[in-house]
Tab-separated table of C-alpha atoms and ligand atoms in Angstrom:
chain	number	residue	atom	x	y	z
A	1	MET	CA	-37.790	-11.919	-1.456
A	2	LYS	CA	-36.114	-14.081	-4.017
A	3	SER	CA	-32.646	-15.394	-2.866
A	4	LYS	CA	-30.529	-17.147	-5.245
A	5	ALA	CA	-27.196	-19.110	-5.110
A	6	LEU	CA	-24.612	-17.605	-7.165
A	7	PHE	CA	-20.664	-17.885	-7.713
A	8	ILE	CA	-18.717	-14.897	-6.686
A	9	CYS	CA	-15.041	-14.355	-7.295
A	10	GLN	CA	-13.870	-13.540	-3.897
A	11	LYS	CA	-11.183	-11.357	-5.626
A	12	CYS	CA	-12.870	-8.998	-7.933
A	13	GLY	CA	-16.613	-9.606	-7.345
A	14	PHE	CA	-17.399	-11.198	-10.729
A	15	GLN	CA	-20.476	-13.492	-10.807
A	16	SER	CA	-21.205	-16.475	-12.623
A	17	PRO	CA	-24.345	-18.835	-12.147
A	18	LYS	CA	-22.125	-21.762	-12.387
A	19	TRP	CA	-18.711	-22.593	-10.740
A	20	VAL	CA	-15.858	-21.812	-12.843
A	21	GLY	CA	-12.111	-22.275	-12.127
A	22	LYS	CA	-10.538	-19.246	-13.975
A	23	CYS	CA	-12.313	-15.808	-13.338
A	24	ASN	CA	-13.164	-14.003	-16.363
A	25	GLY	CA	-13.242	-10.718	-14.584
A	26	CYS	CA	-9.651	-10.834	-13.152
A	27	GLY	CA	-8.147	-13.815	-14.675
A	28	GLU	CA	-7.521	-15.369	-10.815
A	29	TRP	CA	-8.033	-19.408	-10.571
A	30	ASN	CA	-9.939	-20.975	-7.683
A	31	THR	CA	-11.271	-17.818	-6.428
A	32	PHE	CA	-15.189	-18.842	-6.834
A	33	VAL	CA	-17.375	-19.502	-3.584
A	34	GLU	CA	-21.071	-19.753	-3.553
A	35	GLU	CA	-22.942	-17.048	-2.108
A	36	ILE	CA	-26.656	-16.784	-1.191
A	37	VAL	CA	-27.550	-13.361	-2.927
A	38	GLN	CA	-31.263	-11.911	-2.583
A	39	ILE	CA	-32.496	-10.480	-5.796
A	40	ASN	CA	-34.833	-7.688	-4.292
A	41	GLN	CA	-32.071	-6.633	-1.634
A	42	THR	CA	-29.637	-5.906	-4.779
A	43	LYS	CA	-32.285	-3.727	-6.408
A	44	THR	CA	-33.013	-1.655	-3.315
A	45	SER	CA	-29.379	-1.101	-2.698
A	46	LYS	CA	-29.318	0.770	-6.161
A	47	PRO	CA	-28.254	4.592	-5.468
A	48	SER	CA	-31.445	5.955	-6.666
A	49	VAL	CA	-32.668	5.571	-2.643
A	50	VAL	CA	-29.526	7.494	-1.781
A	51	PHE	CA	-29.989	10.501	-4.061
A	52	SER	CA	-33.816	11.295	-3.411
A	53	ARG	CA	-36.357	12.939	-5.690
A	54	ASN	CA	-35.529	16.474	-4.981
A	55	VAL	CA	-32.319	16.304	-6.708
A	56	VAL	CA	-32.143	18.067	-9.897
A	57	PRO	CA	-29.532	18.617	-12.408
A	58	GLN	CA	-27.792	21.548	-11.782
A	59	LYS	CA	-25.122	24.014	-13.489
A	60	LEU	CA	-21.545	22.915	-12.390
A	61	SER	CA	-20.999	27.120	-12.216
A	62	GLU	CA	-23.863	27.321	-9.832
A	63	PHE	CA	-21.812	25.509	-7.138
A	64	VAL	CA	-20.147	27.186	-4.853
A	65	SER	CA	-16.949	25.664	-4.180
A	66	GLN	CA	-15.867	25.147	-0.149
A	67	ASN	CA	-13.387	23.196	1.271
A	68	GLU	CA	-14.295	19.886	2.818
A	69	GLU	CA	-14.768	19.974	6.660
A	70	ARG	CA	-11.645	18.013	8.143
A	71	ILE	CA	-11.028	16.843	11.409
A	72	ASN	CA	-7.373	17.105	12.605
A	73	THR	CA	-6.453	13.745	14.158
A	74	GLN	CA	-3.445	15.149	15.923
A	75	ASN	CA	-1.284	12.430	14.199
A	76	ILE	CA	0.953	14.586	11.640
A	77	GLU	CA	1.785	11.652	9.272
A	78	PHE	CA	-1.886	10.327	9.267
A	79	ASN	CA	-3.266	13.880	8.629
A	80	ARG	CA	-0.832	14.063	5.771
A	81	VAL	CA	-1.721	10.680	4.221
A	82	LEU	CA	-5.320	11.753	4.361
A	83	GLY	CA	-4.404	14.933	2.261
A	84	GLY	CA	-4.612	17.256	5.412
A	85	GLY	CA	-7.086	15.682	8.006
A	86	LEU	CA	-10.175	13.200	8.022
A	87	VAL	CA	-13.300	14.460	5.743
A	88	LYS	CA	-16.286	14.443	7.629
A	89	GLY	CA	-18.852	11.734	6.172
A	90	SER	CA	-16.117	10.127	4.549
A	91	LEU	CA	-15.242	6.560	4.662
A	92	VAL	CA	-11.521	5.546	5.163
A	93	LEU	CA	-10.216	2.022	4.553
A	94	ILE	CA	-7.050	0.786	6.455
A	95	GLY	CA	-5.600	-2.172	4.953
A	96	GLY	CA	-2.738	-4.229	6.087
A	97	GLU	CA	-1.726	-7.653	6.945
A	98	PRO	CA	-2.479	-9.221	10.559
A	99	GLY	CA	-0.238	-8.007	13.083
A	100	ILE	CA	0.968	-5.283	11.323
A	101	GLY	CA	-0.415	-2.542	13.668
A	102	LYS	CA	-3.954	-1.470	12.221
A	103	SER	CA	-5.975	-1.981	15.745
A	104	THR	CA	-2.936	-0.044	17.307
A	105	LEU	CA	-2.968	3.011	14.897
A	106	ALA	CA	-6.954	3.243	14.904
A	107	LEU	CA	-6.904	3.228	18.551
A	108	GLN	CA	-3.923	5.676	18.904
A	109	VAL	CA	-5.773	8.016	16.606
A	110	ALA	CA	-8.929	7.671	18.794
A	111	LEU	CA	-7.367	8.160	21.863
A	112	HIS	CA	-5.557	11.288	20.640
A	113	LEU	CA	-8.762	12.876	19.648
A	114	LYS	CA	-9.776	14.935	22.597
A	115	ASN	CA	-13.274	16.814	22.954
A	116	LEU	CA	-14.491	14.166	20.461
A	117	LYS	CA	-17.009	11.436	20.920
A	118	ILE	CA	-15.105	8.027	19.282
A	119	LEU	CA	-16.955	5.119	18.920
A	120	TYR	CA	-14.340	2.087	18.429
A	121	ILE	CA	-16.709	-0.681	17.305
A	122	SER	CA	-14.344	-4.327	17.533
A	123	GLY	CA	-15.656	-7.393	16.093
A	124	GLU	CA	-12.426	-9.165	16.706
A	125	GLU	CA	-11.141	-8.447	20.205
A	126	SER	CA	-12.811	-8.310	23.531
A	127	GLY	CA	-13.341	-4.646	25.764
A	128	GLN	CA	-10.948	-6.428	27.871
A	129	GLN	CA	-8.211	-6.624	25.205
A	130	ILE	CA	-8.614	-3.333	23.732
A	131	LYS	CA	-8.458	-1.753	27.507
A	132	LEU	CA	-5.308	-3.672	27.763
A	133	ARG	CA	-3.911	-2.024	24.431
A	134	ALA	CA	-5.045	1.405	25.755
A	135	GLU	CA	-3.118	0.774	28.864
A	136	ARG	CA	0.039	0.004	26.723
A	137	LEU	CA	-0.472	3.397	24.852
A	138	GLU	CA	-0.576	5.368	27.695
A	139	ILE	CA	-3.387	7.436	26.783
A	140	LYS	CA	-6.545	8.484	28.625
A	141	ASN	CA	-9.412	9.550	26.896
A	142	ASP	CA	-13.069	9.655	28.573
A	143	LEU	CA	-14.684	10.318	25.034
A	144	CYS	CA	-13.827	7.061	23.641
A	145	TYR	CA	-16.426	4.287	23.653
A	146	ILE	CA	-16.163	0.617	22.734
A	147	LEU	CA	-18.874	-1.793	21.233
A	148	THR	CA	-18.542	-5.294	20.432
A	149	GLU	CA	-20.787	-5.849	17.819
A	150	THR	CA	-21.007	-7.503	14.336
A	151	ALA	CA	-24.548	-7.116	13.459
A	152	LEU	CA	-24.670	-3.992	11.249
A	153	GLU	CA	-28.267	-2.992	12.083
A	154	GLU	CA	-27.394	-3.035	15.855
A	155	ILE	CA	-24.522	-1.207	15.096
A	156	LEU	CA	-26.317	1.864	13.034
A	157	LEU	CA	-28.602	1.881	15.991
A	158	ARG	CA	-26.266	2.219	18.827
A	159	ILE	CA	-24.568	4.651	16.434
A	160	GLY	CA	-27.592	6.693	16.353
A	161	GLU	CA	-27.858	6.747	19.986
A	162	LEU	CA	-24.530	7.632	20.950
A	163	GLN	CA	-24.010	10.377	17.950
A	164	PRO	CA	-20.259	10.025	17.876
A	165	ASP	CA	-17.853	12.136	15.908
A	166	LEU	CA	-15.724	9.364	14.442
A	167	VAL	CA	-16.734	5.593	14.094
A	168	ILE	CA	-14.033	3.005	14.056
A	169	ILE	CA	-14.907	-0.364	12.788
A	170	ASP	CA	-12.192	-3.217	13.598
A	171	SER	CA	-12.751	-5.051	11.087
A	172	ILE	CA	-15.096	-4.599	8.111
A	173	GLN	CA	-14.738	-8.676	7.297
A	174	THR	CA	-16.374	-9.534	10.746
A	175	VAL	CA	-19.423	-7.050	9.908
A	176	PHE	CA	-22.761	-8.791	8.381
A	177	THR	CA	-26.060	-7.416	7.772
A	178	GLU	CA	-29.509	-9.503	8.104
A	179	LYS	CA	-30.355	-8.794	4.611
A	180	ILE	CA	-27.977	-10.836	3.121
A	181	GLU	CA	-27.599	-14.713	3.666
A	182	SER	CA	-24.083	-15.212	3.179
A	183	SER	CA	-21.569	-15.624	6.068
A	184	PRO	CA	-19.505	-12.723	7.454
A	185	GLY	CA	-16.423	-11.813	5.676
A	186	SER	CA	-17.992	-13.167	2.161
A	187	VAL	CA	-17.949	-10.976	-0.736
A	188	SER	CA	-21.300	-10.143	-1.085
A	189	GLN	CA	-21.632	-9.443	2.898
A	190	ILE	CA	-18.704	-6.826	2.656
A	191	ARG	CA	-19.843	-5.103	-0.275
A	192	GLU	CA	-23.442	-4.971	0.886
A	193	CYS	CA	-22.415	-3.668	4.387
A	194	THR	CA	-19.898	-1.115	3.324
A	195	SER	CA	-22.571	0.243	0.619
A	196	LEU	CA	-24.815	0.708	3.692
A	197	ILE	CA	-22.177	2.187	5.779
A	198	LEU	CA	-21.296	4.556	2.931
A	199	ARG	CA	-25.042	5.974	2.763
A	200	PHE	CA	-24.947	6.281	6.495
A	201	ALA	CA	-21.979	7.939	6.618
A	202	LYS	CA	-22.707	10.522	3.829
A	203	GLU	CA	-26.265	11.166	5.176
A	204	ASN	CA	-25.331	11.642	8.602
A	205	HIS	CA	-22.053	13.664	7.481
A	206	LEU	CA	-20.249	11.403	9.890
A	207	PRO	CA	-16.790	9.751	9.304
A	208	PHE	CA	-15.649	6.205	9.357
A	209	ILE	CA	-12.800	4.284	9.341
A	210	LEU	CA	-12.729	0.867	8.380
A	211	ILE	CA	-10.104	-1.720	9.154
A	212	GLY	CA	-9.553	-4.719	6.455
A	213	HIS	CA	-7.585	-7.415	6.154
A	214	ILE	CA	-5.364	-8.139	2.927
A	215	THR	CA	-4.833	-11.404	1.409
A	216	LYS	CA	-1.597	-13.482	0.903
A	217	GLU	CA	-1.217	-11.825	-2.115
A	218	GLY	CA	-1.559	-8.223	-0.732
A	219	SER	CA	-4.975	-6.773	-1.733
A	220	ILE	CA	-7.702	-5.985	0.540
A	221	ALA	CA	-9.477	-9.502	1.281
A	222	GLY	CA	-12.885	-8.982	-0.351
A	223	PRO	CA	-13.492	-7.652	-3.625
A	224	LYS	CA	-11.790	-5.056	-5.773
A	225	VAL	CA	-15.553	-3.243	-5.277
A	226	LEU	CA	-15.171	-2.556	-1.897
A	227	GLU	CA	-12.010	-0.286	-2.721
A	228	HIS	CA	-14.479	1.379	-5.341
A	229	ILE	CA	-17.317	2.107	-2.581
A	230	VAL	CA	-14.727	3.882	-0.104
A	231	ASP	CA	-13.414	7.430	-0.362
A	232	THR	CA	-9.900	6.792	0.735
A	233	VAL	CA	-7.810	3.205	0.666
A	234	LEU	CA	-4.604	3.739	2.762
A	235	GLN	CA	-2.356	0.387	3.015
A	236	PHE	CA	-0.350	-0.147	6.251
A	237	GLU	CA	2.526	-2.010	5.762
A	238	GLY	CA	6.326	-3.165	6.949
A	239	ASP	CA	8.123	-5.842	7.816
A	240	GLN	CA	7.084	-7.939	10.926
A	241	ASN	CA	10.375	-8.441	12.092
A	242	GLN	CA	11.404	-4.733	11.565
A	243	MET	CA	10.026	-1.757	13.520
A	244	TYR	CA	8.999	0.449	10.833
A	245	ARG	CA	5.636	0.664	9.348
A	246	ILE	CA	4.620	2.594	6.212
A	247	LEU	CA	1.011	4.125	5.533
A	248	ARG	CA	0.408	4.799	2.136
A	249	SER	CA	-2.270	6.025	0.372
A	250	MET	CA	-3.896	4.277	-2.411
A	251	LYS	CA	-6.721	5.818	-3.337
A	252	ASN	CA	-8.008	9.292	-1.836
A	253	ARG	CA	-11.055	11.215	-3.346
A	254	PHE	CA	-9.734	14.129	-0.923
A	255	GLY	CA	-6.116	14.451	-1.248
A	256	SER	CA	-3.234	12.841	-3.323
A	257	THR	CA	-2.111	9.323	-3.651
A	258	SER	CA	1.687	9.783	-3.522
A	259	GLU	CA	1.983	10.817	0.188
A	260	LEU	CA	3.125	8.354	2.725
A	261	GLY	CA	3.663	8.130	6.512
A	262	ILE	CA	6.131	6.517	8.381
A	263	TYR	CA	6.063	4.940	11.868
A	264	GLU	CA	7.960	2.975	14.047
A	265	MET	CA	6.274	0.325	16.725
A	266	ARG	CA	7.284	0.777	19.970
A	267	ASN	CA	6.392	-0.813	23.097
A	268	THR	CA	4.103	2.132	23.951
A	269	GLY	CA	2.421	2.120	20.290
A	270	LEU	CA	3.251	3.678	17.144
A	271	ARG	CA	5.725	6.502	17.139
A	272	GLU	CA	5.320	9.090	14.149
A	273	VAL	CA	8.681	9.406	12.263
A	274	SER	CA	8.967	12.711	10.557
A	275	ASN	CA	12.452	12.297	9.309
A	276	PRO	CA	12.759	9.142	7.611
A	277	SER	CA	16.180	8.997	7.307
A	278	GLU	CA	16.816	8.791	10.725
A	279	LEU	CA	15.377	5.429	10.614
A	280	LEU	CA	16.926	4.241	7.399
A	281	LEU	CA	20.330	5.635	8.911
A	282	SER	CA	19.988	3.078	11.896
A	283	GLN	CA	19.681	0.213	9.317
A	284	PHE	CA	22.711	1.431	7.304
A	285	GLU	CA	25.528	0.472	9.665
A	286	GLU	CA	26.395	-2.562	7.666
A	287	GLN	CA	26.837	-2.701	4.230
A	288	TYR	CA	27.079	-5.485	2.241
A	289	SER	CA	27.882	-6.430	-1.493
A	290	GLY	CA	25.376	-7.648	-3.808
A	291	VAL	CA	22.792	-5.089	-2.561
A	292	ALA	CA	21.715	-2.276	-4.623
A	293	ILE	CA	18.170	-0.045	-3.952
A	294	SER	CA	15.935	0.909	-6.753
A	295	ALA	CA	13.210	3.728	-6.957
A	296	SER	CA	10.356	1.800	-8.424
A	297	ILE	CA	6.828	2.497	-9.270
A	298	GLU	CA	3.752	-0.352	-9.188
A	299	GLY	CA	0.709	1.391	-10.756
A	300	VAL	CA	0.920	4.903	-9.298
A	301	ARG	CA	2.774	3.975	-6.200
A	302	PRO	CA	6.638	4.921	-5.909
A	303	PHE	CA	8.292	2.834	-3.460
A	304	LEU	CA	12.067	1.941	-2.755
A	305	ILE	CA	12.600	-1.799	-3.201
A	306	GLU	CA	16.299	-3.683	-2.205
A	307	VAL	CA	17.631	-5.887	-5.135
A	308	GLN	CA	19.727	-8.919	-4.070
A	309	SER	CA	22.205	-10.471	-5.892
A	310	LEU	CA	24.420	-13.548	-5.106
A	311	VAL	CA	27.396	-14.450	-7.977
A	312	GLY	CA	29.381	-17.391	-7.684
A	313	THR	CA	31.655	-19.582	-9.439
A	314	SER	CA	29.458	-22.189	-11.142
A	315	VAL	CA	30.604	-25.928	-10.447
A	316	TYR	CA	28.684	-26.978	-13.367
A	317	SER	CA	29.057	-26.336	-17.125
A	318	THR	CA	25.672	-24.783	-17.083
A	319	PRO	CA	25.481	-21.927	-14.779
A	320	GLN	CA	22.696	-21.650	-12.622
A	321	ARG	CA	20.426	-18.478	-13.143
A	322	SER	CA	17.423	-18.304	-10.227
A	323	SER	CA	15.165	-15.345	-9.761
A	324	THR	CA	12.594	-14.394	-7.238
A	325	GLY	CA	10.313	-11.717	-8.218
A	326	PHE	CA	12.192	-10.898	-11.153
A	327	ASP	CA	11.645	-11.544	-14.719
A	328	ILE	CA	14.562	-14.520	-15.191
A	329	ARG	CA	14.292	-13.884	-19.074
A	330	ARG	CA	14.846	-10.044	-18.320
A	331	LEU	CA	17.753	-11.150	-15.878
A	332	ASN	CA	19.237	-13.168	-18.538
A	333	MET	CA	19.415	-10.420	-20.897
A	334	LEU	CA	20.471	-8.002	-18.623
A	335	LEU	CA	23.502	-10.792	-17.837
A	336	ALA	CA	24.497	-10.779	-21.280
A	337	VAL	CA	24.568	-6.951	-21.867
A	338	LEU	CA	26.686	-7.048	-18.736
A	339	GLU	CA	29.174	-9.586	-20.671
A	340	LYS	CA	29.112	-7.496	-23.634
A	341	ARG	CA	29.486	-4.506	-22.030
A	342	VAL	CA	31.368	-4.985	-18.774
A	343	GLY	CA	33.348	-8.048	-19.625
A	344	PHE	CA	31.450	-10.161	-17.041
A	345	ARG	CA	32.071	-13.579	-17.631
A	346	LEU	CA	28.607	-14.840	-17.601
A	347	THR	CA	29.077	-18.783	-18.593
A	348	SER	CA	31.277	-19.372	-15.772
A	349	LYS	CA	29.193	-17.668	-13.018
A	350	ASP	CA	26.026	-18.645	-11.346
A	351	VAL	CA	23.652	-15.636	-10.513
A	352	PHE	CA	20.699	-15.645	-7.943
A	353	LEU	CA	18.424	-12.900	-7.666
A	354	ASN	CA	16.248	-11.852	-5.089
A	355	LEU	CA	13.876	-8.787	-4.284
A	356	ALA	CA	13.382	-7.971	-0.932
A	357	GLY	CA	9.875	-8.594	1.075
A	358	GLY	CA	8.874	-11.426	-1.662
A	359	ILE	CA	7.326	-8.504	-3.514
A	360	ARG	CA	6.880	-8.989	-7.312
A	361	ILE	CA	7.883	-6.025	-9.999
A	362	ASP	CA	7.432	-5.539	-13.559
A	363	ASP	CA	8.708	-2.220	-13.714
A	364	THR	CA	11.514	-2.325	-15.763
A	365	GLY	CA	12.952	0.733	-14.207
A	366	ILE	CA	14.714	-1.673	-11.621
A	367	ASP	CA	16.924	-2.833	-14.500
A	368	LEU	CA	19.704	-0.709	-13.580
A	369	ALA	CA	19.458	-1.709	-9.727
A	370	VAL	CA	19.736	-4.996	-10.780
A	371	LEU	CA	22.880	-4.881	-12.917
A	372	CYS	CA	24.634	-2.969	-10.362
A	373	ALA	CA	23.581	-5.483	-7.436
A	374	VAL	CA	25.024	-8.426	-9.836
A	375	LEU	CA	28.035	-6.550	-10.252
A	376	SER	CA	28.465	-5.590	-6.254
A	377	SER	CA	28.271	-9.063	-5.606
A	378	ASP	CA	30.551	-10.197	-8.459
A	379	LEU	CA	33.472	-7.753	-7.465
A	380	ASP	CA	32.303	-7.788	-3.573
A	381	ILE	CA	32.335	-4.137	-3.347
A	382	SER	CA	29.306	-2.777	-1.674
A	383	ILE	CA	27.352	0.101	-2.660
A	384	ASP	CA	26.607	2.890	-0.225
A	385	LYS	CA	23.214	2.401	0.945
A	386	ARG	CA	22.183	5.858	0.871
A	387	ILE	CA	22.567	5.704	-3.338
A	388	CYS	CA	19.705	4.505	-5.380
A	389	PHE	CA	18.829	3.924	-9.126
A	390	ALA	CA	16.052	4.051	-11.789
A	391	GLY	CA	16.616	3.269	-15.388
A	392	GLU	CA	15.738	0.563	-17.665
A	393	VAL	CA	18.654	-0.918	-19.597
A	394	GLY	CA	18.408	-1.335	-23.478
A	395	LEU	CA	20.327	-4.230	-25.421
A	396	SER	CA	23.862	-1.583	-26.235
A	397	GLY	CA	23.741	-0.734	-22.575
A	398	GLU	CA	22.251	2.501	-23.029
A	399	ILE	CA	20.139	3.717	-19.889
A	400	ARG	CA	16.717	4.446	-20.997
A	401	PRO	CA	14.224	6.661	-19.372
A	402	VAL	CA	11.360	5.789	-16.955
A	403	HIS	CA	7.738	7.011	-16.199
A	404	ARG	CA	7.114	9.026	-13.326
A	405	ILE	CA	10.784	9.876	-12.433
A	406	GLU	CA	9.834	12.984	-10.517
A	407	GLN	CA	7.926	10.673	-8.116
A	408	ARG	CA	10.506	8.230	-7.855
A	409	ILE	CA	13.233	10.697	-7.075
A	410	GLY	CA	10.676	12.614	-4.508
A	411	GLU	CA	10.272	9.344	-2.641
A	412	ALA	CA	13.978	8.416	-2.547
A	413	GLN	CA	14.463	11.854	-1.053
A	414	LYS	CA	11.924	11.564	1.521
A	415	LEU	CA	13.149	8.455	2.195
A	416	GLY	CA	16.571	9.363	3.208
A	417	PHE	CA	18.426	8.723	0.065
A	418	GLN	CA	21.461	11.215	-0.869
A	419	GLN	CA	22.257	10.148	-4.434
A	420	ILE	CA	19.928	8.607	-7.213
A	421	PHE	CA	21.217	7.453	-10.699
A	422	ILE	CA	18.650	8.120	-13.628
A	423	SER	CA	18.736	8.085	-17.319
A	424	LYS	CA	20.171	11.550	-18.782
A	425	TYR	CA	16.978	11.346	-21.241
A	426	ASN	CA	14.711	11.849	-18.337
A	427	GLN	CA	15.987	15.265	-17.729
A	428	LYS	CA	13.460	16.995	-20.491
A	429	GLY	CA	10.831	19.424	-18.961
A	430	ILE	CA	11.763	18.622	-15.120
A	431	ASP	CA	13.031	20.905	-12.557
A	432	PHE	CA	15.473	19.311	-10.643
A	433	SER	CA	16.439	21.930	-8.458
A	434	LYS	CA	13.223	21.415	-6.341
A	435	PHE	CA	15.264	18.459	-5.061
A	436	SER	CA	17.834	18.316	-2.559
A	437	ILE	CA	18.803	14.685	-3.312
A	438	LYS	CA	22.018	14.866	-5.796
A	439	VAL	CA	20.680	13.707	-9.435
A	440	HIS	CA	23.255	11.454	-11.738
A	441	PHE	CA	22.228	11.914	-15.242
A	442	CYS	CA	24.090	9.097	-17.283
A	443	SER	CA	23.434	7.630	-20.898
A	444	ARG	CA	25.436	4.155	-20.644
A	445	VAL	CA	25.704	1.763	-17.907
A	446	ASP	CA	29.322	1.642	-17.650
A	447	GLU	CA	29.281	5.190	-16.699
A	448	VAL	CA	27.327	4.119	-13.939
A	449	PHE	CA	29.360	1.250	-12.894
A	450	ARG	CA	32.725	3.545	-13.049
A	451	ASN	CA	31.175	5.882	-10.699
A	452	ILE	CA	29.881	3.384	-8.218
A	453	PHE	CA	32.672	0.698	-8.480
A	454	GLY	CA	35.887	3.255	-9.738
A	455	LYS	CA	37.823	2.117	-12.502
A	456	LYS	CA	38.150	-1.563	-11.484
A	457	LYS	CA	36.204	-2.842	-14.460
B	501	TYD	P1	-2.221	-4.978	16.144
B	501	TYD	O1	-2.528	-3.492	16.161
B	501	TYD	O2	-3.238	-5.791	16.796
B	501	TYD	O3	-2.419	-5.360	14.458
B	501	TYD	P2	-3.568	-5.764	13.523
B	501	TYD	O4	-4.667	-5.028	14.121
B	501	TYD	O5	-2.902	-5.126	12.428
B	501	TYD	O6	-3.564	-7.112	13.571
B	501	TYD	O7	-1.236	-4.932	16.330
B	501	TYD	C1	-0.150	-6.425	16.687
B	501	TYD	C2	1.184	-6.261	17.074
B	501	TYD	O8	1.889	-4.864	17.422
B	501	TYD	C3	1.592	-7.138	18.008
B	501	TYD	O9	2.510	-8.132	17.476
B	501	TYD	C4	2.329	-6.357	19.036
B	501	TYD	C5	2.613	-4.858	18.472
B	501	TYD	N1	2.376	-4.018	19.516
B	501	TYD	C6	3.620	-3.002	20.008
B	501	TYD	O10	4.988	-3.514	19.436
B	501	TYD	N2	3.679	-2.407	20.782
B	501	TYD	C7	2.530	-1.599	21.258
B	501	TYD	O11	2.436	-0.905	22.089
B	501	TYD	C8	1.475	-2.401	20.768
B	501	TYD	C9	-0.186	-2.219	20.971
B	501	TYD	C10	1.359	-3.471	20.027
B	502	MG	MG1	-6.433	-5.928	14.696
C-alpha cells in the first residue's frame, strides 16, 4: 500500500500536493495541514464496494414507496427536528460548541429510550463521568451500555457483539481508523471514519448519532465533506450564559430543515420547551432603548437576531461609526437615509452598532431593524421586545421585499413574537391568515417609525 503526504484544507477538505496559504476550494487562509493518505485505501472506499454486483438499474415506477422506519426518541423536540423520529439506518450528526450540552442531550435521549439497547461510545469521558451525568439526569436505564473506545475497528466489532438498536459516538473527532496514518481529528480520519460508519449503518440498518465539535467560525470541525456524508446535520446552539438551547436542522434527508427544537438547561438536564414564548417572556422583563429584533435568514436558516445600537453626541468633528457583524458601508448608507427621511442629524452623532452573539450577517433583510435600533437609541424610546422586523431599506426610504418571508414570519411566531413589520411588496401570493402573529405591511420607513415611536419624529 502506497502512502503519500498531502496537504488538506481542514475546512473544506481541498487537497494540494504543496502547502498553500489560501485554499482554492473555500478561500480560507492558513487551513492546510499535512496528512498522510494511503492511495490504495482511497480506492477501496469508493462506493463500488457498498453497492454490490446484484444491483441493477430499475424503473422508478417499479419501486414501492414505503415510509422509513422511525424510532420515537421520546423527546418531542428532538423528534420534531429529525422530521418525526430517528430513521433506522440513518447517520445523524449533532454539532455544537464545547459545553453547550451535546453529550447531555445524547445521553438523555439514550436513557429515555426504554426497551431498546443503546450503545454510548465515549472517546472523551470515562464511564465514571458518564455515570455521574446520568445520576444528575435522574434517569435509569438498564439497557444503556457505555464503551470508552476510540479505535473504529474495535468499536464496530463490539457493536457486532452487542447488537444494539442505536449507537451514539461522542465524538467523531476522537475516533480513528487504523487504515489511515494521520492523527485522530484530522480531515482524512474524520472523513474515512464517517464513510465507514455510514456503510456499516446502512448495511446493518442501525441508526448512529455522531457528536461533532464546531470550530470558532461555527462550522463543524473537519471538512464540509462530513456534512455531505451524513443524512442529517443538527446544530445545537445557544449562549453558554443563558439557559436556553436551540437544536436546529441544517440538513435532513428525512425531513424539513426549517424545524427547530428548544430546550432549557437545568440542573437535572435539558428540559423541552414546548411553548417558546414562555422562555422569551422571562427575558422580556426589562426593555432597553437601542434594541430591535430582526427576523433574518442565513442560507436556508431563519433566525431572530438582536440588533443593538448606541447613538451619542459626537465630541469630535468627525463622528465615529462602528459596526460589529454588519457592513459598515451599509450602515453609513442607512444613516444617510435616516438623515434625509427622518431628520436624524448624522454629522453630530456617533453611532455604534452590534449584532448580538458575535454573529455576522449579510442578509439585507435586517436593514429595517438596524434603522429602528438606531432611532430607538437616539430617541431613547425602547421598542416592545415582542415586535420584530424583516425588510430591506432602499435609498429613498422605501421598504423592499425580502426572500423567504414566510419562513421568517413562521420563525418569529414560533419564538413567541406578536408583531412583525415587513414590506407591503411581500404580500403577493402568500396566505397570511395562517399566521397568528400580527403582520404589518409597510411601504416606507417613516410609516414604521410613526407606528413604533409615535409622532415624535
Ligand atoms: P455537556 O453535555 O458536557 O456539553 P458538550 O458535550 O456539548 O461539551 O454539557 C456541559 C454543560 O452543561 C456543563 O457546563 C454543565 C451543564 N449541565 C447542566 O447545567 N445540567 C445538567 O444536568 C448537565 C448534565 C450539565
Ligand atoms: Mg461532550
